[in-house]
PDB file of C-alpha atoms and ligand atoms in Angstrom:
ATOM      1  CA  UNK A   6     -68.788 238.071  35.527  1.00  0.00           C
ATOM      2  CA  UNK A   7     -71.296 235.897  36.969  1.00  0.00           C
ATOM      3  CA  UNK A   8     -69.919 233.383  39.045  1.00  0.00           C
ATOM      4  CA  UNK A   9     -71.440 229.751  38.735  1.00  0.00           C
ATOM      5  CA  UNK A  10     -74.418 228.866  41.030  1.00  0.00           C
ATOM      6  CA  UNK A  11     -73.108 225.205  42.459  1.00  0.00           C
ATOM      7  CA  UNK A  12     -70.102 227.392  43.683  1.00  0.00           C
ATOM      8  CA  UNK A  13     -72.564 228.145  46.604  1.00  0.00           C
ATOM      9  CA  UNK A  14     -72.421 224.940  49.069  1.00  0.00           C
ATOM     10  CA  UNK A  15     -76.757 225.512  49.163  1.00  0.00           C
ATOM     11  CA  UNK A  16     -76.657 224.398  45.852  1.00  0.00           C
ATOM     12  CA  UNK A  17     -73.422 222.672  45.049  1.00  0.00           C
ATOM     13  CA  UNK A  18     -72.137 219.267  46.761  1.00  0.00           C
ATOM     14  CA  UNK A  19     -74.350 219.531  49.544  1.00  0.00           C
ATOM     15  CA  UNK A  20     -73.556 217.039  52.775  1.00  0.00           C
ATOM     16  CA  UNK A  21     -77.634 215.361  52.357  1.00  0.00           C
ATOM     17  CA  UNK A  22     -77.303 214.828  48.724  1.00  0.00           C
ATOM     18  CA  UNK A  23     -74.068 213.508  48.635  1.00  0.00           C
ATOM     19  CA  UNK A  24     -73.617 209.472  47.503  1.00  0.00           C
ATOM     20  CA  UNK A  25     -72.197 206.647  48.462  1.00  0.00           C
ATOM     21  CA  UNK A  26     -68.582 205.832  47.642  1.00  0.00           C
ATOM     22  CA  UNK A  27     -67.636 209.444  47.634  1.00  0.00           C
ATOM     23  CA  UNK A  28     -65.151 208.853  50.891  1.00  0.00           C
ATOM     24  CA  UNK A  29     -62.488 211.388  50.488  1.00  0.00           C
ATOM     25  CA  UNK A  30     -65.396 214.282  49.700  1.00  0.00           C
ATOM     26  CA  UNK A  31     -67.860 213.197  53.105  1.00  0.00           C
ATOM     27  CA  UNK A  32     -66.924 216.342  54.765  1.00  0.00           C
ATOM     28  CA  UNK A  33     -68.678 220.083  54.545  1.00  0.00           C
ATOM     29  CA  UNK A  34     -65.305 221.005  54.578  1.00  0.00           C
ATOM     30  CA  UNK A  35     -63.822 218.782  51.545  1.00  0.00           C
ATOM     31  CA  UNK A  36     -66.860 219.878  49.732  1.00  0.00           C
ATOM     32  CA  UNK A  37     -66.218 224.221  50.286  1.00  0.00           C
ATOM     33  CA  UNK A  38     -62.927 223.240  49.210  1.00  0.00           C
ATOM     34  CA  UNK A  39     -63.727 221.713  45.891  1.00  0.00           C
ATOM     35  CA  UNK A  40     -66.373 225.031  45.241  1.00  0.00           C
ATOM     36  CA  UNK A  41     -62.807 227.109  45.702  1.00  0.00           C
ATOM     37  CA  UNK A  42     -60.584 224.496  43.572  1.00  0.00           C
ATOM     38  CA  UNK A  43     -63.920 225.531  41.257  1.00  0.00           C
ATOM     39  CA  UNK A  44     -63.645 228.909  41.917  1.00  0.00           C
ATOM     40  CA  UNK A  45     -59.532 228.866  41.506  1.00  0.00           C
ATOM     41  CA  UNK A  46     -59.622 227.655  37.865  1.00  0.00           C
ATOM     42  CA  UNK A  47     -62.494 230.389  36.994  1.00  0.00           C
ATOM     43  CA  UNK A  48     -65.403 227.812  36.089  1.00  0.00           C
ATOM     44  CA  UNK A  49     -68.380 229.694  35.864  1.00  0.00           C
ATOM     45  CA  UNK A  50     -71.692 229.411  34.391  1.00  0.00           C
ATOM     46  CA  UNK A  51     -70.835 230.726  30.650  1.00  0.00           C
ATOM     47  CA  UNK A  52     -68.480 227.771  31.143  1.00  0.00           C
ATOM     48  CA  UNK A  53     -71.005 225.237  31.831  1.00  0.00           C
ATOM     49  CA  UNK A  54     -73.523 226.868  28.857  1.00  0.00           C
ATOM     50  CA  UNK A  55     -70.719 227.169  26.341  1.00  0.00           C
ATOM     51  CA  UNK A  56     -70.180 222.798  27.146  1.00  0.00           C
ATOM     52  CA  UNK A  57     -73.579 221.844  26.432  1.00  0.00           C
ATOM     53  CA  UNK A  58     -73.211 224.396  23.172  1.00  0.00           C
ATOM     54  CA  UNK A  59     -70.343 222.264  22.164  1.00  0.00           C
ATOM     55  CA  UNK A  60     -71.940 219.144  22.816  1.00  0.00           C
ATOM     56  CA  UNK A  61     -73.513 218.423  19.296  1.00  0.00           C
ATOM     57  CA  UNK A  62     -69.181 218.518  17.967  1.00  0.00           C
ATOM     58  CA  UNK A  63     -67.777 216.233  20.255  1.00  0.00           C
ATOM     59  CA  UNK A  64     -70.702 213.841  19.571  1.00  0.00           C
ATOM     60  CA  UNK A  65     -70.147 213.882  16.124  1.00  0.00           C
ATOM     61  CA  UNK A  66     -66.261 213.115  16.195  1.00  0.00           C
ATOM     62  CA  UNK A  67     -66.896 210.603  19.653  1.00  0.00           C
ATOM     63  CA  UNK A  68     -64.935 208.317  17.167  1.00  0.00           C
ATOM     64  CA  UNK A  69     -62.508 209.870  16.357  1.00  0.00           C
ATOM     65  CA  UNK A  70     -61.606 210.491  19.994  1.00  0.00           C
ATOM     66  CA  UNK A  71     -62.132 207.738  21.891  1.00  0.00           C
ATOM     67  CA  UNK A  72     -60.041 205.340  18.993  1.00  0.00           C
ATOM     68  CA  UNK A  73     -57.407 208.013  19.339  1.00  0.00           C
ATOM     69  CA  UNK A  74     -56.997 208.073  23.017  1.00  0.00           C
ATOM     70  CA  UNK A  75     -56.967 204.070  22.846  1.00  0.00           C
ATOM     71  CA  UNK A  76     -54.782 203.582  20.587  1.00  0.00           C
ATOM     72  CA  UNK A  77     -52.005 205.440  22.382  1.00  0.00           C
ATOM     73  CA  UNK A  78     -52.979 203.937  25.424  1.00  0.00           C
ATOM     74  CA  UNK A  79     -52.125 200.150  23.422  1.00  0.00           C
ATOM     75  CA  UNK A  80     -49.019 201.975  22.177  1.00  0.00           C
ATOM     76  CA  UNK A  81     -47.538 201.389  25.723  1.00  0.00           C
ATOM     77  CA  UNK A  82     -47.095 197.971  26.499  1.00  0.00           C
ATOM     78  CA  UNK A  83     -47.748 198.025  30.300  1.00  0.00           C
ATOM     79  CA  UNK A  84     -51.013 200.276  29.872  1.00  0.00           C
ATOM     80  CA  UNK A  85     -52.393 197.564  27.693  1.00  0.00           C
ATOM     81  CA  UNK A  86     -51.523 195.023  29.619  1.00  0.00           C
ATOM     82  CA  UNK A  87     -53.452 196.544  32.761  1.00  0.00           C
ATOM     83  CA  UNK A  88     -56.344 196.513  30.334  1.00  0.00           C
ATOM     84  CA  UNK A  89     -56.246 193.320  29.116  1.00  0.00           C
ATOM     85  CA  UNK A  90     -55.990 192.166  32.861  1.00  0.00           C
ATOM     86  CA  UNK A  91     -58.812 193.676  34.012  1.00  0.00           C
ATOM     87  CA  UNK A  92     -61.666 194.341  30.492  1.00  0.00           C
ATOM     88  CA  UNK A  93     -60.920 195.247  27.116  1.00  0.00           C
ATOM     89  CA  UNK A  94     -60.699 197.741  24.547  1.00  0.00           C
ATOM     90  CA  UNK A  95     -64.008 197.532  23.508  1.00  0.00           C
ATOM     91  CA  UNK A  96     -65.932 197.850  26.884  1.00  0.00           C
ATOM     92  CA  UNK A  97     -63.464 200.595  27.572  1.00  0.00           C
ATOM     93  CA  UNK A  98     -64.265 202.414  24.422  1.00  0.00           C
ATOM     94  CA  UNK A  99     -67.673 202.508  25.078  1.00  0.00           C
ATOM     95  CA  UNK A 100     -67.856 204.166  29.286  1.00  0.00           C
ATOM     96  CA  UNK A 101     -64.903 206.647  28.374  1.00  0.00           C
ATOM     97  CA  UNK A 102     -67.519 207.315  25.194  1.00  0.00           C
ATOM     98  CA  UNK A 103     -70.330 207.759  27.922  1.00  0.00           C
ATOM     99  CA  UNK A 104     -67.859 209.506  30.377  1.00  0.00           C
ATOM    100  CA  UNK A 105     -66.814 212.437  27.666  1.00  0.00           C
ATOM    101  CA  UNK A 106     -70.072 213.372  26.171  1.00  0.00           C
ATOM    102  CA  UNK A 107     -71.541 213.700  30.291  1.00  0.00           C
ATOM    103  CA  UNK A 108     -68.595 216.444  30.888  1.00  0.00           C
ATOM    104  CA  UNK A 109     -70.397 218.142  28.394  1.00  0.00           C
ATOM    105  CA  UNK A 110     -73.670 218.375  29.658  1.00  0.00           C
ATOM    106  CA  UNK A 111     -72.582 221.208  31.758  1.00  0.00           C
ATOM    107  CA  UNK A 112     -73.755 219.918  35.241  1.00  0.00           C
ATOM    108  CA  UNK A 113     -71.111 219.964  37.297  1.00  0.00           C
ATOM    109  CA  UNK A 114     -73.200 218.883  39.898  1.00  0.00           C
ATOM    110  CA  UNK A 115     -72.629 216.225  42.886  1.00  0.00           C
ATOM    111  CA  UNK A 116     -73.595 213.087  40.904  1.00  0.00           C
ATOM    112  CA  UNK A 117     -71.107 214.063  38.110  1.00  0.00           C
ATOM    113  CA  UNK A 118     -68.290 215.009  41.131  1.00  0.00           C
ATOM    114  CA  UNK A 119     -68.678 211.672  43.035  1.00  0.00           C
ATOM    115  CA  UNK A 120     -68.664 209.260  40.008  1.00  0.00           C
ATOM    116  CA  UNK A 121     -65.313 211.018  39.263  1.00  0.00           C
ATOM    117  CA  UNK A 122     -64.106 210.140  42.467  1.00  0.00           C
ATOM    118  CA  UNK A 123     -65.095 206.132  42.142  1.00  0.00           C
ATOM    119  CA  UNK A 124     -63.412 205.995  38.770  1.00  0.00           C
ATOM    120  CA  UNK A 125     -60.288 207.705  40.018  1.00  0.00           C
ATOM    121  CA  UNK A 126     -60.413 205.302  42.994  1.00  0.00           C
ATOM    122  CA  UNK A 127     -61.003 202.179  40.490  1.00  0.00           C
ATOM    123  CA  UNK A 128     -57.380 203.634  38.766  1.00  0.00           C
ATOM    124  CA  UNK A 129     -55.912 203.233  41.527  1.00  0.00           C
ATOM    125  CA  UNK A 130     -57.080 199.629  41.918  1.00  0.00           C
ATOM    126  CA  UNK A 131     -55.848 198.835  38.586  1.00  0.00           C
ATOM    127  CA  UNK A 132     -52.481 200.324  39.702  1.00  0.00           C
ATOM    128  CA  UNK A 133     -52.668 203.106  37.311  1.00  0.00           C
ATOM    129  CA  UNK A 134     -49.947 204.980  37.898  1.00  0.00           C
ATOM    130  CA  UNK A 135     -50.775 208.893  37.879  1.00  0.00           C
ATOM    131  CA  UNK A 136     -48.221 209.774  35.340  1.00  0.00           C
ATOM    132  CA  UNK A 137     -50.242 207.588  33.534  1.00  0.00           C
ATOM    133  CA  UNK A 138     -53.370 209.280  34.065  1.00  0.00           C
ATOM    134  CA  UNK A 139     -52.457 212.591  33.450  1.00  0.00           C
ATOM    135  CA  UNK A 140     -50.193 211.598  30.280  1.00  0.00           C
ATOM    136  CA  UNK A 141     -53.895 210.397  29.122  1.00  0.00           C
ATOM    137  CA  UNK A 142     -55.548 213.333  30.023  1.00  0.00           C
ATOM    138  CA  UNK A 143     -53.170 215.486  27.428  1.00  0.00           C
ATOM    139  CA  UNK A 144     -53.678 212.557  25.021  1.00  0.00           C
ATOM    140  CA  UNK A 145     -57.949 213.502  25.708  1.00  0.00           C
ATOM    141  CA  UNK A 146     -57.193 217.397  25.072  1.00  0.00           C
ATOM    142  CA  UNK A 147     -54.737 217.569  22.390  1.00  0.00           C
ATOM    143  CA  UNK A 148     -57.868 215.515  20.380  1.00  0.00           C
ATOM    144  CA  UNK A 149     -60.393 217.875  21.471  1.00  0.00           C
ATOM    145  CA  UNK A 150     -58.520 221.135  20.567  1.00  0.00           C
ATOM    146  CA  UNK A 151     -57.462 219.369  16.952  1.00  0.00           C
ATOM    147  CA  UNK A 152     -62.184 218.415  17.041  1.00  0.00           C
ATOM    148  CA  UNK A 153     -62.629 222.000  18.241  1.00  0.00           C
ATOM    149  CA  UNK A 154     -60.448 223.901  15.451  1.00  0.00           C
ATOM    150  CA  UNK A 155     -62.002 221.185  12.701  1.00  0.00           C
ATOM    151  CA  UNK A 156     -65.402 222.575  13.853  1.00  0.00           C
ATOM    152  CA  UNK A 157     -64.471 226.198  12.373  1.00  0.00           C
ATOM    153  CA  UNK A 158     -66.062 227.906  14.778  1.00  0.00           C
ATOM    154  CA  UNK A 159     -65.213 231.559  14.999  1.00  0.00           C
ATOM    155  CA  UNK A 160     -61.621 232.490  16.227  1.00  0.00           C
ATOM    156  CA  UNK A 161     -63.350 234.137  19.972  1.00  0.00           C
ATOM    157  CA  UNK A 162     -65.484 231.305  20.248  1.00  0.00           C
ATOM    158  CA  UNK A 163     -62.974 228.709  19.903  1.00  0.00           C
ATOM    159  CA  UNK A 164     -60.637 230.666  22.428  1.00  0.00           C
ATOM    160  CA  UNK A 165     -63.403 230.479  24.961  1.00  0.00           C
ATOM    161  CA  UNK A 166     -63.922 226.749  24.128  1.00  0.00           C
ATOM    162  CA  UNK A 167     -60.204 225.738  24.646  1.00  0.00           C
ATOM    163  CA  UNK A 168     -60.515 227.413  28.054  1.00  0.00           C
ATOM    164  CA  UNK A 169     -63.414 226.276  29.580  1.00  0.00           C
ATOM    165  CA  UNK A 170     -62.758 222.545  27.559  1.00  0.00           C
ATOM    166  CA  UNK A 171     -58.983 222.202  29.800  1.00  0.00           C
ATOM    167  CA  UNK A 172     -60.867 223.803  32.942  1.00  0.00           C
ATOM    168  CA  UNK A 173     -62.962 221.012  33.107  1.00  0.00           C
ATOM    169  CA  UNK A 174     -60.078 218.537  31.912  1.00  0.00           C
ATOM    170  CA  UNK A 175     -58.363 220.271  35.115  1.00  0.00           C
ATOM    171  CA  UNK A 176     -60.903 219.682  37.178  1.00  0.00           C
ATOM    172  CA  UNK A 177     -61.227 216.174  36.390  1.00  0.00           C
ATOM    173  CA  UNK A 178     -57.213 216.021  37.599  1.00  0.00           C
ATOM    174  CA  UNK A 179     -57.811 217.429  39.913  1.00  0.00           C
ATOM    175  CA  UNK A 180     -60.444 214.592  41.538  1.00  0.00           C
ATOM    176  CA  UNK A 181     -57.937 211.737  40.499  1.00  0.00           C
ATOM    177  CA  UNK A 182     -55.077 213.795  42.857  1.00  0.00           C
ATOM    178  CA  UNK A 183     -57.792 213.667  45.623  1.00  0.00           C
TER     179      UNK A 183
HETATM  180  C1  LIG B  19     -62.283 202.178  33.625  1.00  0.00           C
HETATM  181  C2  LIG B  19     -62.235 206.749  32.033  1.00  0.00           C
HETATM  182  C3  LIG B  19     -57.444 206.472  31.539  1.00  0.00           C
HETATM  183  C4  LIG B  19     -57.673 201.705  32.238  1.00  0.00           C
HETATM  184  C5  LIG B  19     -62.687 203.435  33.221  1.00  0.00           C
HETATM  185  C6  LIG B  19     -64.041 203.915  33.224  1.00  0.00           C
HETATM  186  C7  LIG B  19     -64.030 205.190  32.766  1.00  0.00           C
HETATM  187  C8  LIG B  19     -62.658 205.530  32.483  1.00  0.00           C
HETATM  188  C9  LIG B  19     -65.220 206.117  32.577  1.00  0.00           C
HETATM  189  C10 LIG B  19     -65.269 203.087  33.604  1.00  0.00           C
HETATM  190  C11 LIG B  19     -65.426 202.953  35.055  1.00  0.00           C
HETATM  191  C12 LIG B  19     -66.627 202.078  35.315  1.00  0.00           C
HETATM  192  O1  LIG B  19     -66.567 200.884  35.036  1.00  0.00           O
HETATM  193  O2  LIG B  19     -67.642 202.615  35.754  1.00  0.00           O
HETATM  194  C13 LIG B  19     -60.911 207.101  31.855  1.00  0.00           C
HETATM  195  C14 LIG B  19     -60.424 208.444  31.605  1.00  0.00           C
HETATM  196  C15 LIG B  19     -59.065 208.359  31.500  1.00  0.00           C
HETATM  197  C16 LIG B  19     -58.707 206.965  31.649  1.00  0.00           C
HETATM  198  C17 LIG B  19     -61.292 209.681  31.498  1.00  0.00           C
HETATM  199  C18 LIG B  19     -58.044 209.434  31.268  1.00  0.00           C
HETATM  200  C19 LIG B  19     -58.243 210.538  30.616  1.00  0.00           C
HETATM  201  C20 LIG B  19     -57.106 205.145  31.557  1.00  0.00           C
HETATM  202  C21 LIG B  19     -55.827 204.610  31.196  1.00  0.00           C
HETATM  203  C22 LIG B  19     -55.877 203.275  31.371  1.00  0.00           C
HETATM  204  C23 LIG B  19     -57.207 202.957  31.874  1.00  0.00           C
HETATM  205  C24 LIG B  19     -54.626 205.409  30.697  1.00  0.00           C
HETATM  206  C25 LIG B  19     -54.726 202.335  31.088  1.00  0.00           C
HETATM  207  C26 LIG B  19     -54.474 201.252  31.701  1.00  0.00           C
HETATM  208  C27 LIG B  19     -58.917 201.422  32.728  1.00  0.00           C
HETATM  209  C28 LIG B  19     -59.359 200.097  33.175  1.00  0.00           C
HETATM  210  C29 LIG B  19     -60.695 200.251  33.574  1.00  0.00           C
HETATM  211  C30 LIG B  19     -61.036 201.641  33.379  1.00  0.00           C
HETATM  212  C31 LIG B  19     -58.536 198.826  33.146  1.00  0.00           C
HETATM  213  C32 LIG B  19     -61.644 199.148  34.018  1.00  0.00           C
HETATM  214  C33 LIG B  19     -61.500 198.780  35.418  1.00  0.00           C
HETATM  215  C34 LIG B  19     -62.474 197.689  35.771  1.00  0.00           C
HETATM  216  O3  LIG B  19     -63.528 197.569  35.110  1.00  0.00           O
HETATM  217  O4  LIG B  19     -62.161 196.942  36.687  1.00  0.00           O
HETATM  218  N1  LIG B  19     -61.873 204.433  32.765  1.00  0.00           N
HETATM  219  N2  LIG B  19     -59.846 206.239  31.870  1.00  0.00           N
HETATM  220  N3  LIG B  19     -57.919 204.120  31.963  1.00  0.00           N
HETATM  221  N4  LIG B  19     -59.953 202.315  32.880  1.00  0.00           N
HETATM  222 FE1  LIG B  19     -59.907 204.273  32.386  1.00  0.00          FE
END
């Protein structure tokens, strides 16, 4: 099975390419670790095609996900209070919106790995507790699956979605553990 290209450091998170903000990735050696945390969870480049192939579903239930995920978020009081503190539903709606539909461009590249990083770090500033985050992140994929199976693709095809769909969900944890 072909292995993804950015798995190879002269194409993947490279040190000259990297941008600012990305602290806890500056080093050749945080960056050959992330291509094995890649390798580790089996994200190759049928992965990557089979997002962008997928694309066209999310975007048409977008909705339906992001007012999902919010509304549990709301459902516990000191969540929404952290949002109300520091923007709002609304504005929130709209980069998480923005945020999804980019994991499914299928470039897993070093702009989409670094802007991971700053919003885990602005979590963290808004004393999101990880618990939290990774309570949300089920929230996220239980929604997808349920957009997936509503999609009626083919039973191999949706198999191959859930997979790659909660390696890149994984992946994304794994940036806000950094
Ligand atoms: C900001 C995504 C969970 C509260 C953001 C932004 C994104 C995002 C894309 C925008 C960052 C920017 O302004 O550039 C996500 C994802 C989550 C998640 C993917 C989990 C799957 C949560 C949860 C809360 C939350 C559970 C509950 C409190 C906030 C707040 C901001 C923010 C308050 C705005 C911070 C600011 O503008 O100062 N999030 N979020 N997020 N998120 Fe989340």
């Amino acid at each position: 099975k072909k292995k993804v290209a950015p798995y190879e450091p002269h194409s993947f998170l490279r040190a000259s390419e990297r941008a600012p903000g990305s602290e806890s990735h500056h080093s050749i050696q945080g960056q050959e670790e992330l291509n094995e945390q890649m390798r580790m969870i089996d994200l190759a480049d049928d992965d990557l095609e089979l997002l962008r192939r997928m694309k066209p579903a999310i975007v048409r239930n977008i909705d339906e996900i992001t007012d999902h995920f919010y509304s549990s978020v709301i459902d516990v009081g000191k969540l929404e209070q952290i949002i109300v503190k520091h923007s709002s539903i609304d504005r929130l709606k709209q980069t998480l919106r923005e945020h999804i539909v980019e994991i499914f461009d299928g470039s897993v590249d070093n702009r989409y790995i670094t802007k991971r990083l700053v919003i885990a770090n602005i979590h963290k500033k808004v004393g999101l507790e990880p618990k939290w985050y990774l309570s949300a992140f089920q929230n996220l994929q239980n929604v997808f699956i349920g957009v997936i199976y509503k999609e009626a693709f083919n039973d191999a095809e949706r198999l191959k979605m859930v997979q790659t769909l909660t390696k890149l969900l994984n992946l994304e944890q794994q940036l806000v553990l950094e």
